[in-house]
N, CA, C and O atoms as a printed pandas DataFrame, in Angstrom:
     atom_number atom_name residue_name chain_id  residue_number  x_coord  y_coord  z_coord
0              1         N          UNK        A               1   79.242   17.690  -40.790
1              2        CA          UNK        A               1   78.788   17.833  -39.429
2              3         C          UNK        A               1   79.482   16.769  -38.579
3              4         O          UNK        A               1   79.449   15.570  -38.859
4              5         N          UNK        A               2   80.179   17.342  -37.414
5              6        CA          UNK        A               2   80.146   15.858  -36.403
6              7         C          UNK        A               2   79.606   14.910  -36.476
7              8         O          UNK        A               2   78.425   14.704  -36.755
8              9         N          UNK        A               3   80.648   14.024  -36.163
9             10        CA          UNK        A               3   79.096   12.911  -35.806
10            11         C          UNK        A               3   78.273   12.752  -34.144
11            12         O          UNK        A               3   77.109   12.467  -33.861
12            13         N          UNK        A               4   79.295   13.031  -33.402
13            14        CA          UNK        A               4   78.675   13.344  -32.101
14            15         C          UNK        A               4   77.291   14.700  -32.159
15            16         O          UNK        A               4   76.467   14.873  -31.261
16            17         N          UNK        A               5   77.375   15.471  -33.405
17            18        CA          UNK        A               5   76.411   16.248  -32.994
18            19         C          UNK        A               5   75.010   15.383  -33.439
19            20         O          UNK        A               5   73.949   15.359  -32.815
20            21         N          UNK        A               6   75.281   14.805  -34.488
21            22        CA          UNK        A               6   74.363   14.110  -35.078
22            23         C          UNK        A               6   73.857   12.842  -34.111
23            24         O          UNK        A               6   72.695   12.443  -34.183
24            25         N          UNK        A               7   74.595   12.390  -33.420
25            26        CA          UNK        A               7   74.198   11.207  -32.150
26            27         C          UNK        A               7   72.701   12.438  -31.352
27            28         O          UNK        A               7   71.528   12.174  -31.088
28            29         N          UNK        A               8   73.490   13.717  -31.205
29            30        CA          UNK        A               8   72.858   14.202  -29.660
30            31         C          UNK        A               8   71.233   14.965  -30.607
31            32         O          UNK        A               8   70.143   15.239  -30.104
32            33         N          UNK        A               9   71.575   15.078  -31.718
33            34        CA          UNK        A               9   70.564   15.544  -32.896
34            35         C          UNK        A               9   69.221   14.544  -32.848
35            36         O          UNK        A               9   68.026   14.606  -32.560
36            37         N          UNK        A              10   70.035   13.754  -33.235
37            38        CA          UNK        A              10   69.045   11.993  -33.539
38            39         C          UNK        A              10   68.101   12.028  -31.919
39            40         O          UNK        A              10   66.937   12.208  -31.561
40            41         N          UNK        A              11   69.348   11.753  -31.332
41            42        CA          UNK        A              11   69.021   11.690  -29.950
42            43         C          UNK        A              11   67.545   12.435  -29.082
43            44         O          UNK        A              11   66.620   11.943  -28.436
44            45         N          UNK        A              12   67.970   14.009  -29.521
45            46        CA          UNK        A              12   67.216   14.275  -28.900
46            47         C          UNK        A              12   65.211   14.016  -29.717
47            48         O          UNK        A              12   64.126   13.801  -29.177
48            49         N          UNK        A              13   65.590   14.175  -30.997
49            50        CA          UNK        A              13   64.491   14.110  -31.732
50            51         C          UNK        A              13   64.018   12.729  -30.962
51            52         O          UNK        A              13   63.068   12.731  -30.178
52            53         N          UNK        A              14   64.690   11.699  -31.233
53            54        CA          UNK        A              14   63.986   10.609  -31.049
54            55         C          UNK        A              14   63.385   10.058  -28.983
55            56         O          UNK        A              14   62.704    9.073  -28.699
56            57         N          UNK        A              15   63.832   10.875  -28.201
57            58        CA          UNK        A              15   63.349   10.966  -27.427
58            59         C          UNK        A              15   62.162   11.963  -27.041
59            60         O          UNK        A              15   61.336   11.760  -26.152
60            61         N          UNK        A              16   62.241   13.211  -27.976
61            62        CA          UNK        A              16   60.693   13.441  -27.849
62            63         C          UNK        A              16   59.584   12.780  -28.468
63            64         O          UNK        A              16   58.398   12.786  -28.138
64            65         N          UNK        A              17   60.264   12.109  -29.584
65            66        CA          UNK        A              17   59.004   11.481  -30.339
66            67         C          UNK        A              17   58.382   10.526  -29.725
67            68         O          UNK        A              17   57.177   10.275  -29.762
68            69         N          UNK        A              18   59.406    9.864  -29.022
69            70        CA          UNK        A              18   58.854    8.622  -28.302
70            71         C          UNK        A              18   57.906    9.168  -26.748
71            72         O          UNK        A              18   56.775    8.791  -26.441
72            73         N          UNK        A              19   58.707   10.043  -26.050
73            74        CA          UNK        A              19   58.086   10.284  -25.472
74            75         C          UNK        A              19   56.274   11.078  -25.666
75            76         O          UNK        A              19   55.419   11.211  -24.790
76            77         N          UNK        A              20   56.245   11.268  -26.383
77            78        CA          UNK        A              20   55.272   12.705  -27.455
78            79         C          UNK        A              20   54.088   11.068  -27.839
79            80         O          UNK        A              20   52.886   10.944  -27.608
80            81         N          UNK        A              21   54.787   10.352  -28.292
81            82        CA          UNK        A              21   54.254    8.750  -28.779
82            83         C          UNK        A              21   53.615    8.249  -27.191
83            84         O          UNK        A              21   52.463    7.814  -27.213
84            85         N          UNK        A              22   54.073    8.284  -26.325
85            86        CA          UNK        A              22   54.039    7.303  -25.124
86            87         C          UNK        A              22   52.827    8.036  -24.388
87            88         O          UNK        A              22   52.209    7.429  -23.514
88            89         N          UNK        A              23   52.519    9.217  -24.707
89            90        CA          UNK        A              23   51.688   10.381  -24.073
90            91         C          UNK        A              23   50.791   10.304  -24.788
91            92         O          UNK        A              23   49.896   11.061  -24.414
92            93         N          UNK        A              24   50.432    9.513  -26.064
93            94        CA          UNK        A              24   48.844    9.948  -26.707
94            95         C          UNK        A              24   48.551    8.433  -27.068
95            96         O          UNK        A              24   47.657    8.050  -27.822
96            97         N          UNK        A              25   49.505    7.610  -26.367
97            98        CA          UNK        A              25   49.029    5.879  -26.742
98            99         C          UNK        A              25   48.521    5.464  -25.646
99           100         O          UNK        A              25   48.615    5.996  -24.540
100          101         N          UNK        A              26   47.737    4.094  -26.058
101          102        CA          UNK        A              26   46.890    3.774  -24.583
102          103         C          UNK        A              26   48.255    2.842  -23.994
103          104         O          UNK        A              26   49.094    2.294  -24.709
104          105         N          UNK        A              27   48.215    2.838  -22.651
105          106        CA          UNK        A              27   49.563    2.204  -21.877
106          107         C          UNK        A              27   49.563    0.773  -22.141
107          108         O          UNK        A              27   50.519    0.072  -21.808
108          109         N          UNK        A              28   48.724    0.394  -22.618
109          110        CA          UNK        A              28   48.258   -1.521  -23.045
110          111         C          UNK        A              28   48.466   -1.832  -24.423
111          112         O          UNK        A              28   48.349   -2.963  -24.895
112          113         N          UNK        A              29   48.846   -0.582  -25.194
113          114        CA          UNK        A              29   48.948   -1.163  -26.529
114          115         C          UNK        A              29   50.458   -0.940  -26.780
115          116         O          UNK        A              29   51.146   -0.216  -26.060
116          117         N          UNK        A              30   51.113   -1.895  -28.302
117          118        CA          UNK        A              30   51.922   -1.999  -28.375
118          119         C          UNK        A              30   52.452   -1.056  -28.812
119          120         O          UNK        A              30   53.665   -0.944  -28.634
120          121         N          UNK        A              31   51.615    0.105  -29.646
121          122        CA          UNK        A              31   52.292    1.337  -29.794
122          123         C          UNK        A              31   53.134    2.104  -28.308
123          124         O          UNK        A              31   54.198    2.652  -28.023
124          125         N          UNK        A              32   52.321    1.850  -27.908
125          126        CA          UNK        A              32   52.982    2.206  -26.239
126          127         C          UNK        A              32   54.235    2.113  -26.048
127          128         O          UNK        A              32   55.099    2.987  -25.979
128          129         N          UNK        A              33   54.324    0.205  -25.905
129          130        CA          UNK        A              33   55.663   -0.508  -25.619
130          131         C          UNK        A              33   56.681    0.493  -27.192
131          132         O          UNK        A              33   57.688    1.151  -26.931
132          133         N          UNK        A              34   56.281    0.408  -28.265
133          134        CA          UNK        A              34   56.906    0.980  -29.310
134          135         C          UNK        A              34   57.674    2.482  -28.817
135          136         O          UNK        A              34   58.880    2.718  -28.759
136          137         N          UNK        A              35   56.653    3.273  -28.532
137          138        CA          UNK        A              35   57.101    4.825  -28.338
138          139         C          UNK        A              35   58.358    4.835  -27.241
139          140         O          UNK        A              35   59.445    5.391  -27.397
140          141         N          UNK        A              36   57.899    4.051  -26.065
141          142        CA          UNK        A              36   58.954    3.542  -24.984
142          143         C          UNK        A              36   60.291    3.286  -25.590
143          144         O          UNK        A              36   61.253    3.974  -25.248
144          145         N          UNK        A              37   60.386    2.490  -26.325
145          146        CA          UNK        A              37   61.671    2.053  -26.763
146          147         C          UNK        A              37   62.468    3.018  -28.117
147          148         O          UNK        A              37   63.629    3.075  -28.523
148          149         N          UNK        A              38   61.349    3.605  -28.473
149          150        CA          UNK        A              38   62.116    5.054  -29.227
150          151         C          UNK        A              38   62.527    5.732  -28.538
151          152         O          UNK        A              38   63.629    6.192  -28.839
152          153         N          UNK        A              39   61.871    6.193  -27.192
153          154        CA          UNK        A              39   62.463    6.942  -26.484
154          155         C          UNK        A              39   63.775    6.580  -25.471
155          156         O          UNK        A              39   64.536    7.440  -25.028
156          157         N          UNK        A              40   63.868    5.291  -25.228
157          158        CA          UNK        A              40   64.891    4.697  -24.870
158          159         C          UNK        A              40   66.255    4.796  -25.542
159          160         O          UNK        A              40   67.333    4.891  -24.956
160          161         N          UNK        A              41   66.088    4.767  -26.625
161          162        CA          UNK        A              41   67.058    4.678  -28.241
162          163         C          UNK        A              41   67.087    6.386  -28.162
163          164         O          UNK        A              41   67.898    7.114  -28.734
164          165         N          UNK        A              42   66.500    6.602  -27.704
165          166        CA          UNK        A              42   66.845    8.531  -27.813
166          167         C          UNK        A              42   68.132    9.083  -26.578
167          168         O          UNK        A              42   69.107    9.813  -26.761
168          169         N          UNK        A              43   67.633    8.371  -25.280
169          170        CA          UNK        A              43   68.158    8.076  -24.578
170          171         C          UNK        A              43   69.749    7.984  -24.174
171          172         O          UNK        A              43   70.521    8.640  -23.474
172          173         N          UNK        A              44   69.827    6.554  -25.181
173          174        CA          UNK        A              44   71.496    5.988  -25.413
174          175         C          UNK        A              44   71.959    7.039  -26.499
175          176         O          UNK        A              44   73.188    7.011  -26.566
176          177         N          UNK        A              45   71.532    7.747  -27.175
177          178        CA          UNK        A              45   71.751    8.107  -28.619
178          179         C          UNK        A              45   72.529    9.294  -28.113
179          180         O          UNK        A              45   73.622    9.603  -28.587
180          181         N          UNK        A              46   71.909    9.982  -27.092
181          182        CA          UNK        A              46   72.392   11.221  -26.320
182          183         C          UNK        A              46   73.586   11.213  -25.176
183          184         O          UNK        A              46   74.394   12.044  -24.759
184          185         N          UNK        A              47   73.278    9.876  -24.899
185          186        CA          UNK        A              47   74.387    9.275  -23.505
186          187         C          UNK        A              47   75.744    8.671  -24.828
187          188         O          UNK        A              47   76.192    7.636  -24.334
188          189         N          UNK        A              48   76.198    8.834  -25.678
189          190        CA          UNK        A              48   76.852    8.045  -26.796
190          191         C          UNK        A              48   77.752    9.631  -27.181
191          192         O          UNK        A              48   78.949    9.871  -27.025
192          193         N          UNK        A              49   76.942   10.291  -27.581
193          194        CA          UNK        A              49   77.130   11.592  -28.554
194          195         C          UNK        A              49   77.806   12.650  -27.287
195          196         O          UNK        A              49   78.664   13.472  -27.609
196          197         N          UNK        A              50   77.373   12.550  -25.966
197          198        CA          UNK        A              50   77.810   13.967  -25.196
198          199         C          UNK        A              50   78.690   12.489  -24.318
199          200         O          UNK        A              50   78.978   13.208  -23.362
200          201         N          UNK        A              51   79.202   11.329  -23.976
201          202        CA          UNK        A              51   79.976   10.561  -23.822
202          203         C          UNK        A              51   81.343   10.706  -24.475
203          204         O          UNK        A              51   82.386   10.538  -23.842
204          205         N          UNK        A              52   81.299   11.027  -25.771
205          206        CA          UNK        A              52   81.875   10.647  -26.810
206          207         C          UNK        A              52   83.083   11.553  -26.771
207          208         O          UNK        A              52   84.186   11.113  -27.098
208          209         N          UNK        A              53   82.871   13.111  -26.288
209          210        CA          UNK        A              53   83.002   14.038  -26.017
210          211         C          UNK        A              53   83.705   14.568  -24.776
211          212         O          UNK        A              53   83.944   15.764  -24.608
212          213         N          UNK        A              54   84.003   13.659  -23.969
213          214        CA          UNK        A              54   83.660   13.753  -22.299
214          215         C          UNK        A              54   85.739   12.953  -22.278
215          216         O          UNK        A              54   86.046   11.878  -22.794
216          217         N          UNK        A              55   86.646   13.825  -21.606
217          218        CA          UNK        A              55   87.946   13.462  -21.729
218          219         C          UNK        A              55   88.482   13.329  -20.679
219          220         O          UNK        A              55   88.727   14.299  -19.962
220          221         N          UNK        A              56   88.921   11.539  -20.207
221          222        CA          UNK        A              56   89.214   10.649  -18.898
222          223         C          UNK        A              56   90.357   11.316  -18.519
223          224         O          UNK        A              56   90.969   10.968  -17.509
């Protein structure tokens, strides 16, 4: 498999999880701050993989 597909793969999984995480945690706990930053990392993971791809 690519590896760019696998960036936008990862990617997208890990931005729903986090987001999916950020939606059933209380906003004060650290699971919170946690889900946030999975989904952040989902984020770059997707901006990396369809970047990667992208010809200057």
């Amino acid at each position: 498999m690519e590896r760019f597909v696998l960036f936008i793969v990862a990617g997208g999984l890990a931005l729903v999880a986090g987001l999916w995480g950020g939606q059933i945690a209380d906003p004060a706990s650290q699971a919170w701050l946690g889900s946030v930053a999975v989904a952040v990392v989902g984020v770059l993971a997707l901006a990396v993989g369809i970047n990667s791809q992208i010809e200057y």
